[in-house]
Amino acid sequence: MKLFLASGNAHKVVELQWLADAANLPIEMVSARVVGGMPEVAEDTGTFVGNARKKALALRGKLPADAWVLADDSGLCVDALDGSPGVESAYYAGPQGDSAANLAKLIAAMRGVPTEHRSAHFVCVLFIAGPGGAEHIFAGKCLGRLSEAPRGGAGFGYDPLFVPEGHAESFAELGDTVKSTLSHRARAWVGLAEWLRGMP
Ligand code: IMP
């Protein structure tokens, strides 16, 4: 089964394909690039579910009636910043969606915040849209804290700053294999995988 991924983020395609393979599911993740790119979508609903749905339906509108589309909306919620950047994670430092600038802004915002107040969590909503208006939502969360300085070269986005609970290394130090066992995306995937297994 093909799942068209409503995202221009190549890392998400890799992580989701890894999760499908690890679950032994015969799923081929197809990047929106293959079908002419992800349509422009204003991520302005204020919720992960709303934004994920908007992205899924935007891509689905470009595809044949029998196509299934998967959208991922995710972000980092920092307790000391009242949940920011949250749904705005991709555009924290501005509308251009520059992940290095987003990371730099977060490091600056957290400068001087003591260790005990550096808790944060990633959220992931996976939204699947298919034939006949079918819509299903799966969510996952990963608790952790923010280090003072970025560490590691793997992953993307805020990975160099995020240290998941139970670990001393950042996601970017732990690498994709470990990240894929405990990330917010992996946890949302558990529900989606179960649903995919039950499909006729
Ligand atoms: P989205 O593409 O609109 O869902 O934006 C997600 C944003 O949240 C990304 O651009 C990253 O900044 C951040 N993000 C989401 N998931 C991750 C992750 O697994 N690692 C690091 N950053 C992430």
PDB file of C-alpha atoms and ligand atoms in Angstrom:
ATOM      1  CA  MET A   1       0.000   0.000   0.000  1.00  0.00           C
ATOM      2  CA  LYS A   2       1.221   3.499  -0.851  1.00  0.00           C
ATOM      3  CA  LEU A   3       0.895   6.315   1.673  1.00  0.00           C
ATOM      4  CA  PHE A   4       1.417   9.744   0.154  1.00  0.00           C
ATOM      5  CA  LEU A   5       3.117  11.912   2.735  1.00  0.00           C
ATOM      6  CA  ALA A   6       1.777  15.459   3.036  1.00  0.00           C
ATOM      7  CA  SER A   7       5.128  16.992   3.901  1.00  0.00           C
ATOM      8  CA  GLY A   8       8.111  18.553   2.200  1.00  0.00           C
ATOM      9  CA  ASN A   9      10.337  17.377   5.072  1.00  0.00           C
ATOM     10  CA  ALA A  10      12.614  14.598   3.750  1.00  0.00           C
ATOM     11  CA  HIS A  11      13.541  13.551   7.317  1.00  0.00           C
ATOM     12  CA  LYS A  12       9.898  12.798   8.117  1.00  0.00           C
ATOM     13  CA  VAL A  13       9.658  10.523   5.050  1.00  0.00           C
ATOM     14  CA  VAL A  14      12.772   8.637   6.201  1.00  0.00           C
ATOM     15  CA  GLU A  15      11.583   8.316   9.817  1.00  0.00           C
ATOM     16  CA  LEU A  16       8.091   7.175   8.818  1.00  0.00           C
ATOM     17  CA  GLN A  17       9.428   4.659   6.274  1.00  0.00           C
ATOM     18  CA  TRP A  18      11.769   3.323   8.970  1.00  0.00           C
ATOM     19  CA  LEU A  19       8.806   2.888  11.331  1.00  0.00           C
ATOM     20  CA  ALA A  20       6.742   1.087   8.668  1.00  0.00           C
ATOM     21  CA  ASP A  21       9.638  -1.256   7.866  1.00  0.00           C
ATOM     22  CA  ALA A  22      10.330  -1.931  11.549  1.00  0.00           C
ATOM     23  CA  ALA A  23       6.656  -2.841  12.012  1.00  0.00           C
ATOM     24  CA  ASN A  24       6.893  -5.228   9.028  1.00  0.00           C
ATOM     25  CA  LEU A  25       4.128  -3.401   7.257  1.00  0.00           C
ATOM     26  CA  PRO A  26       4.115  -3.443   3.432  1.00  0.00           C
ATOM     27  CA  ILE A  27       3.861   0.354   3.225  1.00  0.00           C
ATOM     28  CA  GLU A  28       5.643   2.565   0.738  1.00  0.00           C
ATOM     29  CA  MET A  29       5.911   6.171   1.940  1.00  0.00           C
ATOM     30  CA  VAL A  30       5.715   8.423  -1.097  1.00  0.00           C
ATOM     31  CA  SER A  31       6.971  11.961  -0.717  1.00  0.00           C
ATOM     32  CA  ALA A  32       4.685  14.768  -1.915  1.00  0.00           C
ATOM     33  CA  ARG A  33       7.603  15.731  -4.166  1.00  0.00           C
ATOM     34  CA  VAL A  34       6.825  12.721  -6.370  1.00  0.00           C
ATOM     35  CA  VAL A  35       3.405  14.190  -7.172  1.00  0.00           C
ATOM     36  CA  GLY A  36       4.588  17.724  -7.861  1.00  0.00           C
ATOM     37  CA  GLY A  37       5.238  18.904  -4.315  1.00  0.00           C
ATOM     38  CA  MET A  38       3.229  19.705  -1.241  1.00  0.00           C
ATOM     39  CA  PRO A  39       0.596  22.404  -1.930  1.00  0.00           C
ATOM     40  CA  GLU A  40       1.056  25.646   0.020  1.00  0.00           C
ATOM     41  CA  VAL A  41      -0.882  25.307   3.308  1.00  0.00           C
ATOM     42  CA  ALA A  42      -1.241  27.987   5.988  1.00  0.00           C
ATOM     43  CA  GLU A  43      -0.718  26.153   9.282  1.00  0.00           C
ATOM     44  CA  ASP A  44      -3.038  28.527  11.087  1.00  0.00           C
ATOM     45  CA  THR A  45      -5.582  26.371  12.933  1.00  0.00           C
ATOM     46  CA  GLY A  46      -3.745  26.661  16.251  1.00  0.00           C
ATOM     47  CA  THR A  47      -3.827  22.905  16.883  1.00  0.00           C
ATOM     48  CA  PHE A  48      -1.674  19.964  15.789  1.00  0.00           C
ATOM     49  CA  VAL A  49      -4.778  18.025  14.703  1.00  0.00           C
ATOM     50  CA  GLY A  50      -6.201  20.965  12.742  1.00  0.00           C
ATOM     51  CA  ASN A  51      -2.937  21.629  10.937  1.00  0.00           C
ATOM     52  CA  ALA A  52      -2.355  17.936  10.193  1.00  0.00           C
ATOM     53  CA  ARG A  53      -5.882  17.633   8.752  1.00  0.00           C
ATOM     54  CA  LYS A  54      -5.387  20.725   6.599  1.00  0.00           C
ATOM     55  CA  LYS A  55      -2.139  19.339   5.175  1.00  0.00           C
ATOM     56  CA  ALA A  56      -3.618  15.879   4.533  1.00  0.00           C
ATOM     57  CA  LEU A  57      -6.681  17.221   2.736  1.00  0.00           C
ATOM     58  CA  ALA A  58      -4.622  19.680   0.674  1.00  0.00           C
ATOM     59  CA  LEU A  59      -2.501  16.877  -0.763  1.00  0.00           C
ATOM     60  CA  ARG A  60      -5.419  14.488  -1.086  1.00  0.00           C
ATOM     61  CA  GLY A  61      -7.164  17.024  -3.330  1.00  0.00           C
ATOM     62  CA  LYS A  62      -4.363  16.575  -5.867  1.00  0.00           C
ATOM     63  CA  LEU A  63      -4.519  12.758  -5.943  1.00  0.00           C
ATOM     64  CA  PRO A  64      -6.798  10.056  -7.422  1.00  0.00           C
ATOM     65  CA  ALA A  65      -9.949   9.165  -5.443  1.00  0.00           C
ATOM     66  CA  ASP A  66      -8.488   5.892  -4.103  1.00  0.00           C
ATOM     67  CA  ALA A  67      -5.309   7.455  -2.676  1.00  0.00           C
ATOM     68  CA  TRP A  68      -4.393   7.446   1.016  1.00  0.00           C
ATOM     69  CA  VAL A  69      -2.559  10.447   2.438  1.00  0.00           C
ATOM     70  CA  LEU A  70      -0.645  10.689   5.698  1.00  0.00           C
ATOM     71  CA  ALA A  71       0.107  14.041   7.322  1.00  0.00           C
ATOM     72  CA  ASP A  72       2.354  14.595  10.314  1.00  0.00           C
ATOM     73  CA  ASP A  73       2.046  17.741  12.385  1.00  0.00           C
ATOM     74  CA  SER A  74       4.466  17.924  15.215  1.00  0.00           C
ATOM     75  CA  GLY A  75       6.280  20.322  17.474  1.00  0.00           C
ATOM     76  CA  LEU A  76       8.166  20.965  20.649  1.00  0.00           C
ATOM     77  CA  CYS A  77       6.359  22.299  23.751  1.00  0.00           C
ATOM     78  CA  VAL A  78       8.617  23.886  26.355  1.00  0.00           C
ATOM     79  CA  ASP A  79       7.185  24.253  29.865  1.00  0.00           C
ATOM     80  CA  ALA A  80       9.274  27.320  30.782  1.00  0.00           C
ATOM     81  CA  LEU A  81       7.917  29.036  27.639  1.00  0.00           C
ATOM     82  CA  ASP A  82       4.259  28.198  28.371  1.00  0.00           C
ATOM     83  CA  GLY A  83       4.226  25.495  25.712  1.00  0.00           C
ATOM     84  CA  SER A  84       5.976  27.471  22.972  1.00  0.00           C
ATOM     85  CA  PRO A  85       7.039  27.004  20.245  1.00  0.00           C
ATOM     86  CA  GLY A  86       4.320  24.276  20.113  1.00  0.00           C
ATOM     87  CA  VAL A  87       2.258  24.370  16.906  1.00  0.00           C
ATOM     88  CA  GLU A  88       4.519  27.207  15.736  1.00  0.00           C
ATOM     89  CA  SER A  89       7.657  25.042  15.961  1.00  0.00           C
ATOM     90  CA  ALA A  90       8.412  25.153  12.242  1.00  0.00           C
ATOM     91  CA  TYR A  91       8.048  28.950  12.106  1.00  0.00           C
ATOM     92  CA  TYR A  92       9.329  29.955  15.558  1.00  0.00           C
ATOM     93  CA  ALA A  93      11.974  32.342  14.162  1.00  0.00           C
ATOM     94  CA  GLY A  94       9.876  33.541  11.226  1.00  0.00           C
ATOM     95  CA  PRO A  95       7.739  32.523   8.253  1.00  0.00           C
ATOM     96  CA  GLN A  96      10.689  31.278   6.221  1.00  0.00           C
ATOM     97  CA  GLY A  97      10.800  28.098   8.374  1.00  0.00           C
ATOM     98  CA  ASP A  98      14.556  28.183   8.947  1.00  0.00           C
ATOM     99  CA  SER A  99      15.354  25.323  11.349  1.00  0.00           C
ATOM    100  CA  ALA A 100      18.817  26.662  12.280  1.00  0.00           C
ATOM    101  CA  ALA A 101      17.264  30.030  13.158  1.00  0.00           C
ATOM    102  CA  ASN A 102      14.482  28.281  15.125  1.00  0.00           C
ATOM    103  CA  LEU A 103      17.061  26.349  17.134  1.00  0.00           C
ATOM    104  CA  ALA A 104      19.129  29.494  17.791  1.00  0.00           C
ATOM    105  CA  LYS A 105      16.015  31.340  18.980  1.00  0.00           C
ATOM    106  CA  LEU A 106      15.136  28.524  21.381  1.00  0.00           C
ATOM    107  CA  ILE A 107      18.690  28.387  22.775  1.00  0.00           C
ATOM    108  CA  ALA A 108      18.529  32.153  23.395  1.00  0.00           C
ATOM    109  CA  ALA A 109      15.040  31.957  24.973  1.00  0.00           C
ATOM    110  CA  MET A 110      16.247  29.256  27.377  1.00  0.00           C
ATOM    111  CA  ARG A 111      19.557  30.914  28.307  1.00  0.00           C
ATOM    112  CA  GLY A 112      19.877  31.066  32.095  1.00  0.00           C
ATOM    113  CA  VAL A 113      16.855  28.798  32.736  1.00  0.00           C
ATOM    114  CA  PRO A 114      17.960  26.332  35.441  1.00  0.00           C
ATOM    115  CA  THR A 115      18.069  22.582  34.791  1.00  0.00           C
ATOM    116  CA  GLU A 116      14.972  21.855  36.886  1.00  0.00           C
ATOM    117  CA  HIS A 117      12.902  24.181  34.687  1.00  0.00           C
ATOM    118  CA  ARG A 118      14.108  22.877  31.311  1.00  0.00           C
ATOM    119  CA  SER A 119      11.405  20.231  30.819  1.00  0.00           C
ATOM    120  CA  ALA A 120       9.834  19.924  27.370  1.00  0.00           C
ATOM    121  CA  HIS A 121       7.974  17.432  25.243  1.00  0.00           C
ATOM    122  CA  PHE A 122       7.529  16.681  21.579  1.00  0.00           C
ATOM    123  CA  VAL A 123       4.040  16.072  20.212  1.00  0.00           C
ATOM    124  CA  CYS A 124       3.180  14.287  16.988  1.00  0.00           C
ATOM    125  CA  VAL A 125      -0.213  13.957  15.347  1.00  0.00           C
ATOM    126  CA  LEU A 126      -0.502  11.553  12.437  1.00  0.00           C
ATOM    127  CA  PHE A 127      -3.598  12.183  10.342  1.00  0.00           C
ATOM    128  CA  ILE A 128      -4.619   9.762   7.646  1.00  0.00           C
ATOM    129  CA  ALA A 129      -7.162  10.656   4.958  1.00  0.00           C
ATOM    130  CA  GLY A 130      -8.502   8.258   2.385  1.00  0.00           C
ATOM    131  CA  PRO A 131     -11.296   7.299  -0.002  1.00  0.00           C
ATOM    132  CA  GLY A 132     -14.883   8.229   0.832  1.00  0.00           C
ATOM    133  CA  GLY A 133     -13.829  10.930   3.297  1.00  0.00           C
ATOM    134  CA  ALA A 134     -12.133   8.468   5.687  1.00  0.00           C
ATOM    135  CA  GLU A 135     -10.182  10.297   8.401  1.00  0.00           C
ATOM    136  CA  HIS A 136      -8.236   8.854  11.356  1.00  0.00           C
ATOM    137  CA  ILE A 137      -6.038  10.529  13.971  1.00  0.00           C
ATOM    138  CA  PHE A 138      -3.174   9.062  16.035  1.00  0.00           C
ATOM    139  CA  ALA A 139      -1.115  11.027  18.565  1.00  0.00           C
ATOM    140  CA  GLY A 140       2.156  10.497  20.417  1.00  0.00           C
ATOM    141  CA  LYS A 141       4.234  12.385  22.956  1.00  0.00           C
ATOM    142  CA  CYS A 142       7.862  12.181  24.068  1.00  0.00           C
ATOM    143  CA  LEU A 143       8.909  13.726  27.390  1.00  0.00           C
ATOM    144  CA  GLY A 144      12.362  15.138  28.007  1.00  0.00           C
ATOM    145  CA  ARG A 145      14.356  18.260  28.741  1.00  0.00           C
ATOM    146  CA  LEU A 146      16.444  20.802  26.887  1.00  0.00           C
ATOM    147  CA  SER A 147      20.226  20.847  27.149  1.00  0.00           C
ATOM    148  CA  GLU A 148      22.069  24.177  27.405  1.00  0.00           C
ATOM    149  CA  ALA A 149      23.866  23.789  24.089  1.00  0.00           C
ATOM    150  CA  PRO A 150      23.120  21.830  20.904  1.00  0.00           C
ATOM    151  CA  ARG A 151      24.798  18.412  20.669  1.00  0.00           C
ATOM    152  CA  GLY A 152      25.027  15.812  17.893  1.00  0.00           C
ATOM    153  CA  GLY A 153      24.639  15.745  14.137  1.00  0.00           C
ATOM    154  CA  ALA A 154      21.739  13.371  13.396  1.00  0.00           C
ATOM    155  CA  GLY A 155      18.036  14.101  12.959  1.00  0.00           C
ATOM    156  CA  PHE A 156      16.552  17.513  12.268  1.00  0.00           C
ATOM    157  CA  GLY A 157      14.933  20.569  13.819  1.00  0.00           C
ATOM    158  CA  TYR A 158      15.289  20.753  17.593  1.00  0.00           C
ATOM    159  CA  ASP A 159      16.930  17.303  17.895  1.00  0.00           C
ATOM    160  CA  PRO A 160      20.349  18.684  19.008  1.00  0.00           C
ATOM    161  CA  LEU A 161      18.767  20.347  22.063  1.00  0.00           C
ATOM    162  CA  PHE A 162      16.229  17.713  23.136  1.00  0.00           C
ATOM    163  CA  VAL A 163      17.271  15.030  25.622  1.00  0.00           C
ATOM    164  CA  PRO A 164      14.544  12.365  25.952  1.00  0.00           C
ATOM    165  CA  GLU A 165      13.605  11.068  29.396  1.00  0.00           C
ATOM    166  CA  GLY A 166      15.847   8.196  30.530  1.00  0.00           C
ATOM    167  CA  HIS A 167      18.790   9.320  28.380  1.00  0.00           C
ATOM    168  CA  ALA A 168      21.768  11.649  28.798  1.00  0.00           C
ATOM    169  CA  GLU A 169      22.255  12.273  25.051  1.00  0.00           C
ATOM    170  CA  SER A 170      20.219  14.463  22.729  1.00  0.00           C
ATOM    171  CA  PHE A 171      18.084  12.986  19.936  1.00  0.00           C
ATOM    172  CA  ALA A 172      20.776  14.209  17.526  1.00  0.00           C
ATOM    173  CA  GLU A 173      23.426  12.257  19.454  1.00  0.00           C
ATOM    174  CA  LEU A 174      21.296   9.140  19.878  1.00  0.00           C
ATOM    175  CA  GLY A 175      20.696   8.919  16.118  1.00  0.00           C
ATOM    176  CA  ASP A 176      17.753   7.773  14.019  1.00  0.00           C
ATOM    177  CA  THR A 177      17.705   4.135  15.141  1.00  0.00           C
ATOM    178  CA  VAL A 178      17.326   4.945  18.837  1.00  0.00           C
ATOM    179  CA  LYS A 179      15.097   7.967  18.139  1.00  0.00           C
ATOM    180  CA  SER A 180      12.751   5.759  16.147  1.00  0.00           C
ATOM    181  CA  THR A 181      12.120   3.581  19.194  1.00  0.00           C
ATOM    182  CA  LEU A 182      11.050   6.367  21.557  1.00  0.00           C
ATOM    183  CA  SER A 183      10.119   9.502  19.654  1.00  0.00           C
ATOM    184  CA  HIS A 184       6.719  11.188  19.589  1.00  0.00           C
ATOM    185  CA  ARG A 185       6.443  10.034  15.960  1.00  0.00           C
ATOM    186  CA  ALA A 186       7.197   6.417  16.931  1.00  0.00           C
ATOM    187  CA  ARG A 187       4.538   6.579  19.648  1.00  0.00           C
ATOM    188  CA  ALA A 188       1.898   8.003  17.320  1.00  0.00           C
ATOM    189  CA  TRP A 189       2.918   5.369  14.804  1.00  0.00           C
ATOM    190  CA  VAL A 190       1.997   2.532  17.207  1.00  0.00           C
ATOM    191  CA  GLY A 191      -1.691   3.469  16.864  1.00  0.00           C
ATOM    192  CA  LEU A 192      -1.492   3.961  13.126  1.00  0.00           C
ATOM    193  CA  ALA A 193       0.327   0.640  12.634  1.00  0.00           C
ATOM    194  CA  GLU A 194      -2.379  -1.175  14.578  1.00  0.00           C
ATOM    195  CA  TRP A 195      -5.047   0.465  12.419  1.00  0.00           C
ATOM    196  CA  LEU A 196      -3.159  -0.363   9.190  1.00  0.00           C
ATOM    197  CA  ARG A 197      -2.863  -4.005  10.276  1.00  0.00           C
ATOM    198  CA  GLY A 198      -6.623  -4.168  10.706  1.00  0.00           C
ATOM    199  CA  MET A 199      -7.323  -2.776   7.231  1.00  0.00           C
ATOM    200  CA  PRO A 200      -9.093  -5.105   4.810  1.00  0.00           C
TER     201      PRO A 200
HETATM  202  P1  IMP B   1       5.538  20.648  10.888  1.00  0.00           P
HETATM  203  O1  IMP B   1       6.311  20.181   9.701  1.00  0.00           O
HETATM  204  O2  IMP B   1       4.643  21.790  10.618  1.00  0.00           O
HETATM  205  O3  IMP B   1       4.866  19.516  11.598  1.00  0.00           O
HETATM  206  O4  IMP B   1       6.604  21.254  11.863  1.00  0.00           O
HETATM  207  C1  IMP B   1       7.249  20.481  12.749  1.00  0.00           C
HETATM  208  C2  IMP B   1       8.386  21.280  13.345  1.00  0.00           C
HETATM  209  O5  IMP B   1       8.541  20.840  14.683  1.00  0.00           O
HETATM  210  C3  IMP B   1       9.692  20.960  12.624  1.00  0.00           C
HETATM  211  O6  IMP B   1      10.011  21.941  11.686  1.00  0.00           O
HETATM  212  C4  IMP B   1      10.668  20.955  13.763  1.00  0.00           C
HETATM  213  O7  IMP B   1      11.069  22.265  14.010  1.00  0.00           O
HETATM  214  C5  IMP B   1       9.859  20.477  14.942  1.00  0.00           C
HETATM  215  N1  IMP B   1       9.917  19.010  15.061  1.00  0.00           N
HETATM  216  C6  IMP B   1       8.907  18.118  14.888  1.00  0.00           C
HETATM  217  N2  IMP B   1       9.326  16.856  15.076  1.00  0.00           N
HETATM  218  C7  IMP B   1      10.632  16.957  15.365  1.00  0.00           C
HETATM  219  C8  IMP B   1      11.615  15.988  15.644  1.00  0.00           C
HETATM  220  O8  IMP B   1      11.401  14.764  15.627  1.00  0.00           O
HETATM  221  N3  IMP B   1      12.836  16.457  15.905  1.00  0.00           N
HETATM  222  C9  IMP B   1      13.141  17.774  15.927  1.00  0.00           C
HETATM  223  N4  IMP B   1      12.270  18.735  15.642  1.00  0.00           N
HETATM  224  C10 IMP B   1      11.006  18.327  15.365  1.00  0.00           C
END
